[in-house]
PDB file of C-alpha atoms in Angstrom:
ATOM      1  CA  MET A   1     -71.546  11.754  18.843  1.00 70.00           C
ATOM      2  CA  VAL A   2     -74.471  12.171  21.212  1.00 79.00           C
ATOM      3  CA  GLU A   3     -72.396  13.820  23.895  1.00 83.00           C
ATOM      4  CA  ARG A   4     -70.965  16.242  21.286  1.00 81.00           C
ATOM      5  CA  ALA A   5     -74.351  17.098  20.231  1.00 79.00           C
ATOM      6  CA  LEU A   6     -75.525  17.781  23.720  1.00 85.00           C
ATOM      7  CA  ALA A   7     -72.482  19.878  24.333  1.00 88.00           C
ATOM      8  CA  ALA A   8     -73.249  21.980  21.183  1.00 85.00           C
ATOM      9  CA  VAL A   9     -76.850  22.639  22.150  1.00 88.00           C
ATOM     10  CA  ARG A  10     -75.990  23.450  25.777  1.00 93.00           C
ATOM     11  CA  PRO A  11     -75.832  27.253  25.366  1.00 93.00           C
ATOM     12  CA  TRP A  12     -79.105  27.235  23.517  1.00 93.00           C
ATOM     13  CA  ARG A  13     -80.677  25.186  26.312  1.00 94.00           C
ATOM     14  CA  ALA A  14     -79.362  27.581  28.924  1.00 92.00           C
ATOM     15  CA  LEU A  15     -80.869  30.571  27.031  1.00 92.00           C
ATOM     16  CA  THR A  16     -84.206  29.006  26.337  1.00 95.00           C
ATOM     17  CA  ALA A  17     -84.582  27.071  29.739  1.00 95.00           C
ATOM     18  CA  PRO A  18     -86.979  24.477  28.255  1.00 97.00           C
ATOM     19  CA  HIS A  19     -90.032  23.680  30.280  1.00 98.00           C
ATOM     20  CA  VAL A  20     -91.282  19.988  29.809  1.00 98.00           C
ATOM     21  CA  GLN A  21     -94.488  18.525  30.828  1.00 98.00           C
ATOM     22  CA  GLY A  22     -96.113  15.094  30.359  1.00 98.00           C
ATOM     23  CA  VAL A  23     -92.822  13.258  29.887  1.00 98.00           C
ATOM     24  CA  GLU A  24     -94.451  10.446  31.910  1.00 98.00           C
ATOM     25  CA  ASN A  25     -96.712   9.868  28.889  1.00 98.00           C
ATOM     26  CA  VAL A  26     -93.888   8.617  26.736  1.00 98.00           C
ATOM     27  CA  PRO A  27     -94.043   4.824  26.982  1.00 98.00           C
ATOM     28  CA  GLU A  28     -91.151   2.432  27.421  1.00 96.00           C
ATOM     29  CA  SER A  29     -92.340   0.154  24.467  1.00 95.00           C
ATOM     30  CA  ARG A  30     -90.884   0.505  20.973  1.00 96.00           C
ATOM     31  CA  PRO A  31     -91.248   1.615  18.224  1.00 98.00           C
ATOM     32  CA  LEU A  32     -92.444   5.083  18.946  1.00 98.00           C
ATOM     33  CA  LEU A  33     -93.611   7.753  16.449  1.00 98.00           C
ATOM     34  CA  PHE A  34     -93.469  11.255  17.922  1.00 98.00           C
ATOM     35  CA  VAL A  35     -95.801  13.617  16.041  1.00 98.00           C
ATOM     36  CA  GLY A  36     -95.929  17.223  16.630  1.00 98.00           C
ATOM     37  CA  ASN A  37     -96.250  20.907  15.357  1.00 98.00           C
ATOM     38  CA  HIS A  38     -93.440  22.516  13.341  1.00 96.00           C
ATOM     39  CA  SER A  39     -92.421  25.946  14.476  1.00 96.00           C
ATOM     40  CA  ILE A  40     -91.442  28.796  12.238  1.00 95.00           C
ATOM     41  CA  PHE A  41     -88.139  28.075  10.424  1.00 93.00           C
ATOM     42  CA  GLY A  42     -88.193  24.602  11.848  1.00 90.00           C
ATOM     43  CA  VAL A  43     -84.633  24.390  13.302  1.00 89.00           C
ATOM     44  CA  LEU A  44     -84.867  26.261  16.695  1.00 93.00           C
ATOM     45  CA  ASP A  45     -86.713  23.760  18.808  1.00 95.00           C
ATOM     46  CA  PRO A  46     -85.717  20.200  17.570  1.00 93.00           C
ATOM     47  CA  PRO A  47     -82.274  20.273  19.051  1.00 91.00           C
ATOM     48  CA  LEU A  48     -83.850  20.982  22.400  1.00 95.00           C
ATOM     49  CA  LEU A  49     -86.450  18.227  21.904  1.00 95.00           C
ATOM     50  CA  PHE A  50     -83.694  15.764  21.149  1.00 93.00           C
ATOM     51  CA  ALA A  51     -81.611  16.864  24.185  1.00 93.00           C
ATOM     52  CA  GLU A  52     -84.652  16.687  26.641  1.00 96.00           C
ATOM     53  CA  LEU A  53     -85.759  13.227  25.454  1.00 96.00           C
ATOM     54  CA  TYR A  54     -82.247  11.905  25.479  1.00 94.00           C
ATOM     55  CA  GLU A  55     -81.638  13.061  29.126  1.00 95.00           C
ATOM     56  CA  ARG A  56     -85.049  12.328  30.433  1.00 97.00           C
ATOM     57  CA  LYS A  57     -85.890   8.998  28.719  1.00 97.00           C
ATOM     58  CA  SER A  58     -82.623   7.873  26.987  1.00 95.00           C
ATOM     59  CA  ILE A  59     -84.312   8.294  23.618  1.00 96.00           C
ATOM     60  CA  ILE A  60     -82.449   8.941  20.510  1.00 92.00           C
ATOM     61  CA  LEU A  61     -84.777  10.509  18.027  1.00 94.00           C
ATOM     62  CA  ARG A  62     -84.582   9.758  14.329  1.00 93.00           C
ATOM     63  CA  SER A  63     -86.114  12.690  12.448  1.00 90.00           C
ATOM     64  CA  LEU A  64     -87.815  12.428   9.053  1.00 85.00           C
ATOM     65  CA  GLY A  65     -86.823  15.484   7.081  1.00 71.00           C
ATOM     66  CA  ASP A  66     -88.440  17.226   4.084  1.00 65.00           C
ATOM     67  CA  HIS A  67     -86.944  16.037   0.866  1.00 60.00           C
ATOM     68  CA  LEU A  68     -85.883  19.673   0.198  1.00 62.00           C
ATOM     69  CA  HIS A  69     -83.277  19.517   2.957  1.00 57.00           C
ATOM     70  CA  PHE A  70     -81.434  16.695   1.407  1.00 51.00           C
ATOM     71  CA  GLN A  71     -80.925  18.515  -1.838  1.00 60.00           C
ATOM     72  CA  ILE A  72     -78.585  21.024  -0.066  1.00 57.00           C
ATOM     73  CA  PRO A  73     -74.825  20.078  -0.079  1.00 62.00           C
ATOM     74  CA  GLY A  74     -73.343  20.380   3.501  1.00 57.00           C
ATOM     75  CA  TRP A  75     -76.713  20.894   5.161  1.00 54.00           C
ATOM     76  CA  ARG A  76     -77.786  17.334   4.347  1.00 55.00           C
ATOM     77  CA  ASP A  77     -74.486  15.957   5.642  1.00 59.00           C
ATOM     78  CA  LEU A  78     -75.090  17.743   8.953  1.00 54.00           C
ATOM     79  CA  LEU A  79     -78.635  16.142   9.052  1.00 58.00           C
ATOM     80  CA  PHE A  80     -77.291  12.702   8.370  1.00 51.00           C
ATOM     81  CA  ALA A  81     -74.734  13.174  11.117  1.00 56.00           C
ATOM     82  CA  CYS A  82     -77.500  14.019  13.573  1.00 58.00           C
ATOM     83  CA  GLY A  83     -79.439  10.921  12.631  1.00 64.00           C
ATOM     84  CA  ALA A  84     -82.045  12.526  10.316  1.00 72.00           C
ATOM     85  CA  VAL A  85     -83.217  10.676   7.179  1.00 81.00           C
ATOM     86  CA  ASP A  86     -84.883  11.729   4.057  1.00 77.00           C
ATOM     87  CA  GLY A  87     -88.615  11.413   4.874  1.00 71.00           C
ATOM     88  CA  THR A  88     -89.633   8.584   2.492  1.00 87.00           C
ATOM     89  CA  PRO A  89     -92.132   5.874   3.441  1.00 91.00           C
ATOM     90  CA  ASP A  90     -89.407   3.345   2.892  1.00 93.00           C
ATOM     91  CA  ALA A  91     -86.981   5.048   5.317  1.00 92.00           C
ATOM     92  CA  CYS A  92     -89.623   5.402   7.809  1.00 94.00           C
ATOM     93  CA  ALA A  93     -90.753   1.887   7.540  1.00 95.00           C
ATOM     94  CA  ALA A  94     -87.188   0.663   8.042  1.00 95.00           C
ATOM     95  CA  LEU A  95     -86.779   2.687  11.182  1.00 95.00           C
ATOM     96  CA  MET A  96     -89.959   1.347  12.608  1.00 97.00           C
ATOM     97  CA  ARG A  97     -88.988  -2.186  11.756  1.00 97.00           C
ATOM     98  CA  ALA A  98     -85.817  -1.631  13.681  1.00 97.00           C
ATOM     99  CA  GLY A  99     -87.735  -0.433  16.895  1.00 97.00           C
ATOM    100  CA  GLU A 100     -86.500   3.199  16.626  1.00 97.00           C
ATOM    101  CA  CYS A 101     -88.132   6.373  18.025  1.00 97.00           C
ATOM    102  CA  VAL A 102     -89.005   8.418  14.837  1.00 96.00           C
ATOM    103  CA  LEU A 103     -89.933  12.080  14.773  1.00 96.00           C
ATOM    104  CA  VAL A 104     -92.348  13.440  12.199  1.00 95.00           C
ATOM    105  CA  PHE A 105     -93.864  16.772  11.550  1.00 95.00           C
ATOM    106  CA  PRO A 106     -96.987  16.250   9.260  1.00 95.00           C
ATOM    107  CA  GLY A 107     -97.059  19.890   8.422  1.00 94.00           C
ATOM    108  CA  GLY A 108     -93.730  19.501   6.718  1.00 90.00           C
ATOM    109  CA  GLY A 109     -92.150  22.547   4.968  1.00 88.00           C
ATOM    110  CA  ARG A 110     -95.490  24.340   4.627  1.00 92.00           C
ATOM    111  CA  GLU A 111     -95.935  24.560   8.396  1.00 95.00           C
ATOM    112  CA  VAL A 112     -92.361  25.925   8.773  1.00 93.00           C
ATOM    113  CA  ALA A 113     -93.028  28.691   6.188  1.00 94.00           C
ATOM    114  CA  LYS A 114     -95.521  30.512   8.347  1.00 94.00           C
ATOM    115  CA  ARG A 115     -97.846  33.152   6.911  1.00 95.00           C
ATOM    116  CA  LYS A 116     -99.153  36.065   8.948  1.00 95.00           C
ATOM    117  CA  GLY A 117    -101.721  34.900  11.515  1.00 95.00           C
ATOM    118  CA  GLU A 118    -100.595  31.245  11.300  1.00 96.00           C
ATOM    119  CA  GLU A 119     -98.875  31.145  14.766  1.00 96.00           C
ATOM    120  CA  TYR A 120     -99.251  27.642  16.045  1.00 97.00           C
ATOM    121  CA  ALA A 121    -101.516  26.593  13.222  1.00 97.00           C
ATOM    122  CA  LEU A 122    -101.399  22.916  12.308  1.00 98.00           C
ATOM    123  CA  ILE A 123    -101.355  22.698   8.490  1.00 96.00           C
ATOM    124  CA  TRP A 124    -101.523  19.049   8.019  1.00 96.00           C
ATOM    125  CA  LYS A 125    -103.777  18.974   4.872  1.00 92.00           C
ATOM    126  CA  GLU A 126    -105.204  15.470   4.479  1.00 93.00           C
ATOM    127  CA  ARG A 127    -102.058  13.462   4.932  1.00 92.00           C
ATOM    128  CA  LEU A 128    -102.417   9.878   6.113  1.00 97.00           C
ATOM    129  CA  GLY A 129     -98.907   8.481   5.433  1.00 95.00           C
ATOM    130  CA  PHE A 130     -97.630   8.910   8.921  1.00 96.00           C
ATOM    131  CA  VAL A 131    -100.622   7.130  10.519  1.00 98.00           C
ATOM    132  CA  ARG A 132    -100.739   4.461   7.833  1.00 98.00           C
ATOM    133  CA  LEU A 133     -97.058   3.538   8.488  1.00 97.00           C
ATOM    134  CA  ALA A 134     -97.577   3.531  12.312  1.00 98.00           C
ATOM    135  CA  ALA A 135    -100.528   1.258  11.912  1.00 98.00           C
ATOM    136  CA  ALA A 136     -98.648  -1.051   9.597  1.00 98.00           C
ATOM    137  CA  HIS A 137     -95.827  -1.501  11.981  1.00 97.00           C
ATOM    138  CA  GLY A 138     -97.686  -1.509  15.129  1.00 97.00           C
ATOM    139  CA  CYS A 139     -95.958   1.734  16.251  1.00 98.00           C
ATOM    140  CA  THR A 140     -97.358   3.671  19.159  1.00 98.00           C
ATOM    141  CA  ILE A 141     -97.990   7.407  18.393  1.00 98.00           C
ATOM    142  CA  VAL A 142     -96.740  10.031  20.932  1.00 98.00           C
ATOM    143  CA  PRO A 143     -98.474  13.396  20.182  1.00 98.00           C
ATOM    144  CA  PHE A 144     -96.332  16.359  21.430  1.00 98.00           C
ATOM    145  CA  ALA A 145     -96.298  20.154  21.188  1.00 98.00           C
ATOM    146  CA  CYS A 146     -93.871  22.937  21.217  1.00 98.00           C
ATOM    147  CA  VAL A 147     -94.617  26.572  22.213  1.00 98.00           C
ATOM    148  CA  GLY A 148     -92.282  29.652  22.404  1.00 98.00           C
ATOM    149  CA  VAL A 149     -90.669  29.972  19.004  1.00 97.00           C
ATOM    150  CA  GLU A 150     -93.575  31.380  17.333  1.00 96.00           C
ATOM    151  CA  ASP A 151     -93.415  34.286  19.880  1.00 96.00           C
ATOM    152  CA  ALA A 152     -89.831  34.989  19.280  1.00 95.00           C
ATOM    153  CA  PHE A 153     -90.587  36.378  15.687  1.00 96.00           C
ATOM    154  CA  ASP A 154     -92.770  38.952  13.931  1.00 95.00           C
ATOM    155  CA  VAL A 155     -93.600  38.147  10.286  1.00 96.00           C
ATOM    156  CA  VAL A 156     -92.902  41.317   8.323  1.00 95.00           C
ATOM    157  CA  LEU A 157     -93.636  39.747   4.911  1.00 93.00           C
ATOM    158  CA  ASP A 158     -94.817  36.328   4.252  1.00 93.00           C
ATOM    159  CA  ALA A 159     -94.087  34.361   1.049  1.00 90.00           C
ATOM    160  CA  ASP A 160     -97.586  35.014  -0.397  1.00 91.00           C
ATOM    161  CA  GLU A 161     -97.097  38.828   0.092  1.00 91.00           C
ATOM    162  CA  VAL A 162     -93.553  38.742  -1.424  1.00 85.00           C
ATOM    163  CA  LEU A 163     -94.697  36.735  -4.437  1.00 85.00           C
ATOM    164  CA  ALA A 164     -97.738  38.849  -5.079  1.00 85.00           C
ATOM    165  CA  SER A 165     -95.611  41.926  -5.731  1.00 81.00           C
ATOM    166  CA  PRO A 166     -94.967  42.710  -9.422  1.00 80.00           C
ATOM    167  CA  LEU A 167     -91.402  43.320  -8.425  1.00 75.00           C
ATOM    168  CA  ALA A 168     -91.054  39.689  -7.323  1.00 75.00           C
ATOM    169  CA  ALA A 169     -91.818  38.295 -10.901  1.00 76.00           C
ATOM    170  CA  PRO A 170     -88.212  37.613 -11.752  1.00 81.00           C
ATOM    171  CA  LEU A 171     -87.709  35.957  -8.266  1.00 77.00           C
ATOM    172  CA  ALA A 172     -90.678  33.728  -8.913  1.00 77.00           C
ATOM    173  CA  ARG A 173     -89.292  32.667 -12.276  1.00 81.00           C
ATOM    174  CA  VAL A 174     -86.003  31.625 -10.780  1.00 80.00           C
ATOM    175  CA  ILE A 175     -87.642  29.774  -7.836  1.00 77.00           C
ATOM    176  CA  ASP A 176     -89.818  27.884 -10.454  1.00 78.00           C
ATOM    177  CA  ARG A 177     -86.727  27.143 -12.561  1.00 81.00           C
ATOM    178  CA  LEU A 178     -84.886  25.721  -9.627  1.00 75.00           C
ATOM    179  CA  GLY A 179     -87.865  23.466  -8.843  1.00 75.00           C
ATOM    180  CA  VAL A 180     -88.406  24.991  -5.384  1.00 76.00           C
ATOM    181  CA  ARG A 181     -91.904  24.834  -4.163  1.00 81.00           C
ATOM    182  CA  ARG A 182     -93.443  28.272  -3.597  1.00 82.00           C
ATOM    183  CA  ASP A 183     -95.495  27.133  -0.567  1.00 88.00           C
ATOM    184  CA  VAL A 184     -92.253  26.335   1.514  1.00 87.00           C
ATOM    185  CA  LEU A 185     -90.595  29.729   0.923  1.00 90.00           C
ATOM    186  CA  PHE A 186     -89.619  31.335   4.353  1.00 90.00           C
ATOM    187  CA  PRO A 187     -91.086  34.497   5.497  1.00 93.00           C
ATOM    188  CA  LEU A 188     -89.246  37.674   6.193  1.00 92.00           C
ATOM    189  CA  ALA A 189     -89.337  37.899   9.940  1.00 95.00           C
ATOM    190  CA  ARG A 190     -88.057  40.192  12.543  1.00 95.00           C
ATOM    191  CA  PRO A 191     -86.610  38.726  15.802  1.00 95.00           C
ATOM    192  CA  ARG A 192     -88.141  39.691  19.122  1.00 90.00           C
ATOM    193  CA  ARG A 193     -87.020  39.161  22.582  1.00 84.00           C
ATOM    194  CA  PRO A 194     -85.692  35.593  23.260  1.00 86.00           C
ATOM    195  CA  GLN A 195     -88.346  33.358  24.547  1.00 93.00           C
ATOM    196  CA  ARG A 196     -88.538  30.371  26.840  1.00 97.00           C
ATOM    197  CA  ILE A 197     -89.403  27.048  24.980  1.00 98.00           C
ATOM    198  CA  TYR A 198     -92.153  24.723  26.198  1.00 98.00           C
ATOM    199  CA  PHE A 199     -92.609  21.059  25.346  1.00 98.00           C
ATOM    200  CA  GLY A 200     -95.648  18.990  26.275  1.00 98.00           C
ATOM    201  CA  PHE A 201     -96.330  15.245  25.575  1.00 98.00           C
ATOM    202  CA  ALA A 202     -99.902  14.097  25.420  1.00 98.00           C
ATOM    203  CA  GLU A 203    -101.104  10.594  26.277  1.00 98.00           C
ATOM    204  CA  ALA A 204     -99.690   8.059  23.877  1.00 98.00           C
ATOM    205  CA  ILE A 205    -102.064   6.517  21.194  1.00 98.00           C
ATOM    206  CA  SER A 206    -101.949   2.916  20.334  1.00 98.00           C
ATOM    207  CA  THR A 207    -102.369   1.879  16.735  1.00 98.00           C
ATOM    208  CA  GLU A 208    -103.342  -1.693  17.785  1.00 96.00           C
ATOM    209  CA  GLY A 209    -106.461  -2.783  15.830  1.00 96.00           C
ATOM    210  CA  THR A 210    -106.107  -0.092  13.156  1.00 97.00           C
ATOM    211  CA  SER A 211    -105.751  -1.498   9.749  1.00 98.00           C
ATOM    212  CA  ALA A 212    -103.305   0.263   7.461  1.00 98.00           C
ATOM    213  CA  ASP A 213    -105.767  -0.360   4.536  1.00 98.00           C
ATOM    214  CA  ASP A 214    -108.680   1.245   6.126  1.00 98.00           C
ATOM    215  CA  ASP A 215    -108.624   4.929   5.061  1.00 98.00           C
ATOM    216  CA  ASP A 216    -111.665   5.800   7.296  1.00 98.00           C
ATOM    217  CA  ALA A 217    -109.948   4.427  10.306  1.00 98.00           C
ATOM    218  CA  LEU A 218    -106.741   6.114   9.484  1.00 98.00           C
ATOM    219  CA  ARG A 219    -108.448   9.500   9.096  1.00 98.00           C
ATOM    220  CA  ALA A 220    -110.064   9.024  12.512  1.00 98.00           C
ATOM    221  CA  LEU A 221    -106.626   8.190  13.947  1.00 98.00           C
ATOM    222  CA  ARG A 222    -104.955  11.233  12.238  1.00 98.00           C
ATOM    223  CA  ASP A 223    -107.732  13.560  13.571  1.00 98.00           C
ATOM    224  CA  ARG A 224    -107.252  12.102  17.027  1.00 98.00           C
ATOM    225  CA  VAL A 225    -103.506  12.644  16.862  1.00 98.00           C
ATOM    226  CA  ARG A 226    -104.064  16.256  15.603  1.00 98.00           C
ATOM    227  CA  ASP A 227    -106.600  17.081  18.307  1.00 98.00           C
ATOM    228  CA  ALA A 228    -104.141  15.802  20.814  1.00 98.00           C
ATOM    229  CA  VAL A 229    -101.363  18.053  19.501  1.00 98.00           C
ATOM    230  CA  ALA A 230    -103.777  21.052  19.298  1.00 98.00           C
ATOM    231  CA  GLY A 231    -104.841  20.434  22.903  1.00 98.00           C
ATOM    232  CA  GLU A 232    -101.183  20.243  24.076  1.00 98.00           C
ATOM    233  CA  ILE A 233    -100.404  23.555  22.250  1.00 98.00           C
ATOM    234  CA  ALA A 234    -103.433  25.214  24.154  1.00 98.00           C
ATOM    235  CA  SER A 235    -102.248  23.670  27.490  1.00 98.00           C
ATOM    236  CA  LEU A 236     -98.565  25.050  27.026  1.00 98.00           C
ATOM    237  CA  ARG A 237     -99.823  28.416  25.945  1.00 98.00           C
ATOM    238  CA  ALA A 238    -102.085  28.646  29.098  1.00 98.00           C
ATOM    239  CA  PHE A 239     -98.942  27.823  31.170  1.00 98.00           C
ATOM    240  CA  GLN A 240     -96.805  30.135  29.260  1.00 98.00           C
ATOM    241  CA  ALA A 241     -99.232  33.064  30.003  1.00 97.00           C
ATOM    242  CA  VAL A 242     -98.707  32.744  33.646  1.00 98.00           C
ATOM    243  CA  ASP A 243     -95.167  31.402  33.842  1.00 97.00           C
ATOM    244  CA  PRO A 244     -93.126  33.565  36.213  1.00 94.00           C
ATOM    245  CA  ARG A 245     -90.052  32.399  34.465  1.00 93.00           C
ATOM    246  CA  ARG A 246     -91.125  33.134  30.947  1.00 94.00           C
ATOM    247  CA  SER A 247     -88.959  36.264  30.404  1.00 90.00           C
ATOM    248  CA  LEU A 248     -85.247  36.141  30.052  1.00 87.00           C
ATOM    249  CA  LEU A 249     -84.773  38.870  32.673  1.00 86.00           C
ATOM    250  CA  ALA A 250     -86.670  36.799  35.246  1.00 85.00           C
ATOM    251  CA  ARG A 251     -84.589  33.737  34.506  1.00 83.00           C
ATOM    252  CA  LEU A 252     -81.402  35.784  34.749  1.00 80.00           C
ATOM    253  CA  GLY A 253     -82.574  37.315  37.967  1.00 74.00           C
ATOM    254  CA  GLU A 254     -83.330  33.934  39.444  1.00 73.00           C
ATOM    255  CA  ALA A 255     -79.920  32.576  38.437  1.00 63.00           C
ATOM    256  CA  LEU A 256     -78.202  35.596  40.019  1.00 70.00           C
ATOM    257  CA  GLY A 257     -80.358  35.448  43.201  1.00 67.00           C
ATOM    258  CA  VAL A 258     -82.151  38.662  42.537  1.00 61.00           C
ATOM    259  CA  ARG A 259     -85.683  38.759  43.877  1.00 55.00           C
TER     260      ARG A 259
END
């Protein structure tokens, strides 16, 4: 199954030529909780992350998905086949007890549904669940970031703008009737040129000594993780700005031996 998944993602890896930094910060101990930023649309970078971690660290990531994903027939079956689980506390706890490497995006569906001006924004609200579970199971946290996907799209109309239109009133009623949260509605976006994708792993954060019942300590831990992710985003964007292999033409030229 893993080899088939790697083969399926190979063309996408060739096109995006992922740059990875800080992989030495990923510890050998288990369990691990990988915590990062969610890119627009949420599906373009995780397959690359899975492939890079498997080939570089022999890690098979188990992703926690938004409940909405698992309400869609066919799509949920694909997610299950790729090792994803419905992101409930019980499912996460079971994976941690089993010593798995778990992937979570605290921004959830809202961080995927980007509004204008929210490129690389961390929209974590006040969530503590992921750090509470990590502390309860002695799970080391690995903050990471992804850069590149946000630069591949221009948001033409975001969900707020669409729903604010008087013409959207019937659509809004249908959405409400179906029980779909308005905050996770995708924007209308125009693709730009293909972008190179960048991943960065910050120094791992131990949860040892953090009580799962101490909300103040958990807030401090969450903020530390969020700051680490934000710092890694800034580091990757700085590298992206001077990367001679950023453009597709430059990578194609290099592959063809054109100087």
